[in-house]
Amino acid sequence: MICIILFLEIGTKFLYYSENNPDTMLKPVLFFLSIFLVCSCAQQQEPEVAVNPETYWGENPWPDIRKKRISKLLPQALKTAEVDCWMTICRENNNDPIADHIGGENAGGTAVFLFYNDATGFHSKVFSPSGEATALDDLDIHDEVVSVERGTSAIEQASDFIKTKDFKSIAVNTSSKNVMADGLTHTQYEEIASALGDATSKLVSSEEVVYEWLSIKLPEEVAILKKAAKLTAQWQIEAYEQVVPGTSTDEDIAKYLKQRMTEYGVTDGWAPAQNPNVNSGPDRGHSHATDKVIMPGDVIQIDFGIKVYDRWVTDIQRFAYVLKEGESEAPDEIMHYWESSKAGNRAAFAAMQPGVKGVDVDRAQRVFMEKAGSDYVMWSTGHPVGYVAHDVGPNLGGSQASHVRPASEKVIKEGMTFAFDGFHSWKLADGGVKTMSVEEMAVVTENGAEYLIAPQEELVIISNK
């Protein structure tokens, strides 16, 4: 607006002096000055819109983190899995589950990604269709991107390269235990076998490579999970503040949490229809919130997780009790259930040390359950969490099972992140069962577990007025 006013004033004077002083030099001076002011105004930018630091997550850090994960963590994962080379095939529409972890999410035609250790160190080499090769190379993730011309096979070219190397083992994505390592199709396997010939005998499952790689999180990732976990827990406490006994339903509270997710631009930690699970009645397992009205005397469970940057996931539970008429605090039996559940969580936390098996962490909290008189709970004490709610890594369960599944025999390592519960289950008067499952998140450090955020110490108490 100021520039426009100045322009009009100069223009008026320009006309005045042009008529009364036709021979003066002021005429061109005024002309060029007006042009200068107009150009200056045009170059002025609109004021920046203020950004709310609470709701703005900033640029997605995944590209940089992915690159670092490949260069820093994958070489050791190959060594630990005793694999010389890992071969992954990516393609359009029906892509490998691991594709976006290695930069293959935009594959059009068939592309082959090779990761290997040799005498000179760690290397990543991609044989990509020419249409995508330039863009993939621009990501600067891999050491080399070989452009494969139309009409030629990336699998054959990758296989020819493999034959020049002295690899003892070549991992491919076939697994009956790890879905993230089971993306190779039957026809792709046949094509690899045909191209490799006698070297096909060197093929092994990539499940151990994928397990060792994905189960460890970088410090930058842990920092993101901490921020997300803080919001996850904070919103649950806020949700409990919305409860009006006798009026609010479980579904009302779930809708409040959905609204908070929308405001902050985050998505669901698992299936949207079952997140969050708000339950003020008997156990429903992994389920959806219903239209049950929350009443005095109810114990309320919120099981809730969010996904940030469309990548990292949280999983946290918070519990509350609704006071009955005449109560100023929760009754002794409810407090016993709460304290027992909390003690079980702390026992699992203390047992979560590098070198300990997942089944041993489960056993540590089951001891507290038995002493406290808890009914049997079929759920595992905990599970890895990170890229999905139930991520790759050791399962914290199996100590009461007839046989321990392989994931529970896995050893806990530094950099692993877990969501884990402390349980106490009891029978309700109507014959149903209710379980408190104090669920927190932690990262394993060289000195033991560290909570991502402060755990819930006090049962949330909701007034009946």
XYZ file of C-alpha atoms in Angstrom:
465
model
C 0.000 0.000 0.000
C 2.852 2.446 0.871
C 4.498 1.742 -2.504
C 1.255 2.507 -4.323
C 0.847 5.841 -2.514
C 4.433 6.836 -3.318
C 3.929 5.877 -6.935
C 0.792 8.030 -7.181
C 2.512 11.003 -5.561
C 5.520 10.754 -7.873
C 3.265 10.293 -10.855
C 1.322 13.481 -9.990
C 4.517 15.516 -9.650
C 5.788 13.959 -12.858
C 2.740 15.272 -14.754
C 2.944 18.701 -13.110
C 6.590 19.277 -13.946
C 6.171 17.820 -17.438
C 3.553 20.464 -18.244
C 5.292 23.453 -16.604
C 8.926 22.555 -17.200
C 9.130 20.671 -20.455
C 12.864 21.206 -20.771
C 13.870 20.240 -17.250
C 15.914 17.158 -16.435
C 13.497 16.332 -13.634
C 11.237 14.525 -16.048
C 13.476 11.477 -16.668
C 14.604 11.492 -13.022
C 11.040 11.208 -11.773
C 10.299 8.547 -14.353
C 13.153 6.276 -13.316
C 12.475 6.877 -9.614
C 8.896 5.733 -10.039
C 10.052 2.605 -11.879
C 12.542 1.875 -9.077
C 9.859 2.134 -6.397
C 7.446 -0.096 -8.289
C 10.126 -2.749 -8.807
C 11.115 -2.567 -5.135
C 7.524 -3.149 -4.087
C 7.201 -6.073 -6.454
C 10.205 -7.713 -4.877
C 8.830 -7.422 -1.360
C 7.646 -10.774 -0.014
C 4.498 -11.452 1.920
C 5.124 -11.702 5.675
C 5.768 -15.270 6.829
C 2.860 -17.048 8.464
C 3.595 -17.895 12.075
C 4.114 -21.610 12.652
C 2.903 -23.282 15.822
C 5.922 -25.290 17.045
C 3.618 -27.678 18.882
C 1.639 -28.780 15.838
C 4.276 -28.317 13.117
C 6.578 -31.300 12.881
C 8.929 -29.747 10.353
C 10.503 -31.369 7.318
C 10.349 -35.152 7.249
C 13.727 -36.412 8.530
C 13.276 -39.884 7.040
C 15.470 -39.375 3.918
C 18.494 -38.449 6.028
C 17.763 -41.066 8.682
C 17.273 -43.764 6.055
C 20.625 -42.939 4.499
C 22.325 -43.106 7.884
C 20.597 -46.387 8.754
C 21.958 -47.946 5.575
C 25.505 -46.706 6.050
C 25.779 -47.099 9.842
C 23.563 -50.051 10.805
C 23.276 -52.302 7.763
C 26.971 -53.312 7.504
C 26.867 -54.699 11.048
C 23.500 -56.361 10.426
C 25.032 -58.281 7.521
C 27.979 -59.352 9.671
C 25.797 -60.413 12.601
C 23.570 -62.418 10.266
C 26.701 -63.933 8.674
C 25.574 -62.855 5.212
C 27.957 -61.500 2.559
C 25.366 -59.952 0.229
C 21.693 -59.007 0.495
C 19.680 -58.883 -2.718
C 16.264 -57.179 -2.826
C 13.996 -56.766 -5.841
C 11.645 -53.777 -6.069
C 8.947 -53.121 -8.620
C 5.837 -51.045 -9.216
C 2.470 -51.660 -7.486
C 3.344 -55.007 -5.870
C 6.481 -53.834 -4.113
C 8.660 -55.468 -1.480
C 7.755 -54.554 2.148
C 11.306 -53.341 2.700
C 11.266 -51.052 -0.370
C 10.975 -47.673 1.338
C 13.720 -48.597 3.804
C 16.203 -48.941 0.947
C 14.979 -46.231 -1.459
C 12.994 -48.492 -3.768
C 9.525 -47.116 -3.091
C 9.333 -45.373 -6.485
C 10.437 -48.331 -8.570
C 8.675 -48.663 -11.902
C 10.228 -51.561 -13.733
C 12.118 -54.269 -11.873
C 15.111 -52.934 -9.922
C 17.686 -54.921 -7.944
C 19.295 -53.544 -4.772
C 22.537 -55.135 -3.556
C 24.144 -54.530 -0.170
C 27.381 -56.326 0.582
C 30.581 -56.423 2.598
C 33.887 -57.330 0.991
C 37.585 -56.855 1.688
C 37.309 -53.116 0.964
C 34.279 -52.451 3.182
C 30.528 -52.016 2.819
C 28.879 -51.219 -0.518
C 25.429 -50.585 -1.958
C 24.829 -51.056 -5.672
C 21.537 -50.745 -7.532
C 20.603 -51.971 -10.990
C 17.682 -49.711 -11.904
C 15.584 -49.254 -15.063
C 16.819 -46.177 -16.917
C 13.527 -44.344 -16.355
C 14.065 -44.245 -12.577
C 17.861 -44.477 -12.359
C 18.568 -40.732 -12.457
C 16.035 -39.895 -9.730
C 17.295 -42.745 -7.556
C 20.891 -41.599 -7.980
C 19.870 -38.063 -6.972
C 18.743 -39.361 -3.577
C 22.427 -40.004 -2.827
C 21.631 -43.102 -0.781
C 23.671 -45.667 -2.665
C 27.291 -45.930 -3.728
C 26.363 -46.677 -7.311
C 23.219 -46.750 -9.444
C 23.607 -48.683 -12.700
C 21.140 -47.654 -15.398
C 19.521 -50.673 -17.043
C 18.324 -49.984 -20.563
C 14.916 -51.038 -21.836
C 14.711 -54.608 -23.015
C 17.435 -55.841 -20.657
C 17.056 -57.543 -17.293
C 18.170 -55.896 -14.049
C 18.131 -59.320 -12.399
C 20.478 -60.761 -15.028
C 22.869 -57.797 -14.757
C 22.879 -57.987 -10.956
C 23.455 -61.735 -11.119
C 26.360 -61.290 -13.530
C 27.925 -58.876 -11.042
C 27.392 -61.296 -8.148
C 29.213 -64.021 -10.093
C 32.307 -61.807 -10.172
C 32.377 -61.649 -6.372
C 33.467 -64.316 -3.925
C 30.268 -64.286 -1.882
C 29.676 -67.306 0.334
C 26.036 -66.386 1.034
C 23.447 -64.236 -0.741
C 20.331 -63.326 1.230
C 16.982 -62.902 -0.530
C 13.624 -61.930 0.922
C 11.994 -65.275 1.675
C 10.940 -65.991 5.247
C 8.262 -67.895 7.138
C 8.904 -65.906 10.354
C 9.378 -62.274 9.354
C 6.922 -60.635 6.945
C 9.338 -57.749 6.337
C 11.782 -60.299 4.916
C 9.250 -62.170 2.766
C 8.704 -59.892 -0.222
C 10.263 -62.001 -2.987
C 7.662 -63.486 -5.329
C 7.857 -67.002 -6.737
C 8.475 -65.762 -10.282
C 11.206 -63.406 -9.084
C 12.908 -66.276 -7.292
C 12.740 -68.400 -10.446
C 14.321 -65.585 -12.483
C 17.109 -65.157 -9.901
C 17.785 -68.895 -9.895
C 17.934 -68.979 -13.681
C 20.325 -66.016 -13.817
C 22.622 -67.221 -11.018
C 22.900 -70.816 -12.209
C 25.186 -72.799 -9.885
C 25.431 -69.802 -7.516
C 21.776 -70.391 -6.595
C 23.040 -72.769 -3.915
C 24.382 -69.715 -2.050
C 20.899 -68.233 -1.554
C 19.704 -67.945 2.050
C 16.815 -66.184 3.811
C 17.275 -62.509 4.631
C 15.204 -62.784 7.816
C 18.212 -62.404 10.107
C 19.590 -59.435 8.149
C 16.230 -57.657 8.228
C 15.747 -58.543 11.891
C 19.151 -57.219 12.952
C 18.730 -54.060 10.878
C 15.154 -52.993 11.640
C 15.155 -53.926 15.325
C 17.765 -51.258 16.134
C 16.781 -47.582 16.091
C 19.146 -44.640 15.714
C 19.279 -41.982 18.462
C 17.558 -39.574 16.059
C 14.663 -42.006 15.772
C 14.425 -42.449 19.523
C 14.203 -38.661 19.880
C 11.242 -38.606 17.476
C 9.545 -41.440 19.367
C 9.991 -39.539 22.639
C 8.225 -36.478 21.250
C 5.420 -38.611 19.841
C 5.076 -40.621 23.070
C 4.732 -37.424 25.087
C 1.776 -36.325 22.959
C 0.230 -39.798 23.041
C 0.182 -39.858 26.853
C -0.740 -36.178 27.241
C -3.780 -36.498 25.010
C -5.031 -39.512 26.954
C -4.968 -37.507 30.184
C -6.776 -34.676 28.386
C -9.333 -37.184 27.122
C -10.091 -38.323 30.666
C -10.807 -34.692 31.562
C -13.661 -34.764 29.032
C -15.485 -37.624 30.778
C -18.929 -36.826 32.200
C -20.079 -39.955 34.079
C -23.529 -41.082 33.034
C -23.320 -39.109 29.793
C -20.007 -39.671 27.988
C -19.487 -42.869 26.037
C -16.289 -44.719 25.240
C -16.783 -43.664 21.637
C -17.023 -39.977 22.660
C -13.590 -40.181 24.264
C -12.173 -41.953 21.207
C -13.535 -39.162 18.983
C -11.780 -36.565 21.129
C -8.457 -38.317 20.549
C -9.149 -38.556 16.823
C -9.747 -34.797 16.823
C -6.395 -34.163 18.510
C -4.682 -36.320 15.901
C -6.224 -34.251 13.115
C -5.170 -30.981 14.755
C -1.552 -32.128 14.946
C -1.424 -33.771 11.524
C -0.612 -37.267 12.774
C -2.233 -40.564 11.844
C -3.174 -43.838 13.508
C -0.592 -46.097 15.099
C -2.531 -49.145 13.870
C -5.886 -49.966 12.236
C -7.914 -46.710 12.407
C -11.108 -48.547 13.355
C -9.424 -49.859 16.524
C -7.373 -46.817 17.487
C -7.900 -45.640 20.094
C -9.464 -48.492 22.023
C -11.375 -46.828 24.861
C -13.005 -49.394 27.127
C -14.849 -48.782 30.392
C -16.371 -52.254 30.496
C -15.109 -55.857 30.514
C -12.049 -56.800 28.447
C -12.572 -56.726 24.690
C -8.999 -57.402 23.551
C -7.858 -55.476 20.484
C -11.119 -53.794 19.636
C -12.943 -50.567 18.858
C -14.582 -48.090 21.217
C -18.324 -48.661 21.638
C -21.310 -46.538 22.676
C -21.167 -47.861 26.248
C -21.911 -45.059 28.715
C -19.157 -44.461 31.272
C -20.543 -44.898 34.775
C -19.360 -44.415 38.371
C -17.282 -47.389 39.512
C -15.884 -48.040 36.016
C -12.208 -48.655 35.350
C -11.389 -47.057 31.986
C -8.642 -48.207 29.650
C -7.291 -46.167 26.758
C -4.982 -48.032 24.394
C -3.703 -45.467 21.904
C -0.950 -44.947 19.358
C -0.073 -42.310 16.774
C 2.110 -42.344 13.673
C 4.330 -39.334 12.949
C 5.994 -38.440 9.633
C 4.035 -41.416 8.287
C 6.836 -43.553 9.753
C 7.265 -43.857 13.539
C 4.579 -45.300 15.818
C 3.747 -45.103 19.535
C 1.745 -47.499 21.739
C 0.802 -46.370 25.264
C -2.046 -47.146 27.684
C -3.425 -44.979 30.474
C -5.989 -46.007 33.111
C -8.611 -44.147 35.146
C -11.243 -44.866 37.771
C -14.639 -43.119 38.079
C -15.599 -42.391 41.675
C -18.928 -43.673 42.978
C -21.311 -41.568 45.029
C -19.704 -40.846 48.402
C -16.183 -41.852 47.324
C -13.310 -39.394 47.519
C -10.699 -41.909 46.340
C -10.589 -45.257 44.611
C -11.469 -48.238 46.857
C -8.710 -50.461 48.217
C -9.300 -53.303 45.792
C -9.011 -51.016 42.774
C -5.835 -49.514 44.180
C -4.461 -53.028 44.735
C -5.089 -53.872 41.071
C -3.449 -50.609 40.026
C -0.372 -50.926 42.227
C 0.098 -54.567 41.226
C -0.137 -53.734 37.533
C 2.314 -50.871 37.960
C 4.738 -53.087 39.923
C 4.655 -55.664 37.126
C 5.539 -52.979 34.603
C 8.461 -51.828 36.721
C 9.698 -55.414 37.103
C 9.703 -55.857 33.327
C 11.496 -52.528 32.971
C 14.225 -53.574 35.402
C 14.734 -56.875 33.565
C 15.060 -55.221 30.150
C 18.848 -55.347 29.896
C 21.171 -55.927 26.928
C 21.851 -59.643 26.605
C 18.599 -60.732 28.283
C 16.104 -62.818 26.328
C 12.586 -61.561 25.701
C 11.072 -64.513 27.548
C 13.032 -63.570 30.674
C 11.511 -60.080 30.712
C 8.062 -61.677 30.529
C 8.930 -64.016 33.394
C 10.066 -61.135 35.602
C 6.650 -59.481 35.658
C 4.668 -62.748 35.827
C 6.237 -63.337 39.251
C 4.575 -60.147 40.490
C 1.263 -61.129 38.920
C 1.249 -64.440 40.760
C 2.122 -62.868 44.110
C -0.585 -60.236 43.669
C -3.283 -62.812 42.892
C -3.870 -61.828 39.271
C -5.883 -64.036 36.966
C -4.094 -65.463 33.932
C -3.421 -62.988 31.082
C -2.773 -64.446 27.648
C -0.998 -61.376 26.242
C 2.783 -61.083 26.066
C 4.348 -58.609 28.461
C 5.614 -56.515 25.566
C 6.695 -56.162 21.977
C 9.034 -54.074 19.825
C 7.557 -50.796 18.604
C 8.866 -48.289 16.090
C 7.894 -48.486 12.441
C 4.698 -50.351 13.331
C 3.008 -51.032 16.660
C 4.281 -54.622 16.700
C 7.672 -54.137 15.117
C 10.605 -56.389 14.275
C 12.568 -57.527 17.335
C 12.385 -59.742 20.426
C 8.936 -60.591 21.722
C 8.630 -60.122 25.484
C 6.499 -63.162 26.160
C 6.279 -66.924 26.347
C 7.246 -67.675 29.947
C 3.857 -69.280 30.661
C 3.388 -70.897 27.260
C 3.755 -74.602 26.544
C 6.499 -73.701 24.099
C 8.431 -70.464 23.598
C 8.211 -68.958 20.149
C 11.516 -68.067 18.457
C 10.996 -64.298 18.748
C 10.874 -64.604 22.559
C 14.231 -66.386 22.583
C 15.858 -63.420 20.876
C 18.351 -61.357 22.849
C 17.636 -57.724 23.704
C 20.177 -55.247 22.346
C 21.067 -51.607 22.778
C 18.964 -49.369 20.520
C 15.833 -51.532 20.602
C 12.544 -49.852 21.514
C 9.640 -51.593 23.263
C 6.078 -51.089 24.430
C 5.478 -53.278 27.494
C 2.781 -53.913 30.095
C 2.362 -54.714 33.728
C -0.794 -56.816 34.147
C -3.386 -57.436 36.795
C -6.593 -59.206 35.836
C -9.677 -59.888 37.947
C -13.240 -61.166 37.573
C -16.143 -58.733 37.563
C -19.408 -59.275 39.428
C -21.236 -60.090 36.180
C -18.728 -62.822 35.324
C -16.672 -60.761 32.911
C -12.951 -60.099 33.213
C -11.150 -56.791 33.549
C -7.415 -56.279 33.097
C -5.229 -53.344 33.941
C -2.267 -53.274 31.596
C 0.019 -50.383 32.449
C 1.757 -49.939 29.094
C 4.818 -47.756 28.681
C 7.539 -47.298 26.051
C 11.275 -47.658 26.599
C 14.571 -47.766 24.739
C 17.367 -50.132 25.705
C 20.706 -48.471 26.428
C 24.060 -50.001 27.303
C 23.140 -49.600 30.980
C 19.590 -50.934 30.756
C 16.153 -49.667 29.812
C 15.179 -45.992 29.769
C 11.568 -44.822 29.677
C 10.839 -42.642 26.657
C 8.622 -40.464 28.839
C 7.750 -40.420 32.528
C 5.543 -43.461 33.252
C 2.081 -43.196 34.765
C 2.576 -43.227 38.543
C -0.935 -42.386 39.732
C -4.274 -43.814 38.667
C -6.370 -41.054 37.066
C -9.363 -40.302 39.282
C -12.548 -38.958 37.682
C -15.157 -37.246 39.839
C -18.763 -38.397 39.510
C -20.035 -34.816 39.693
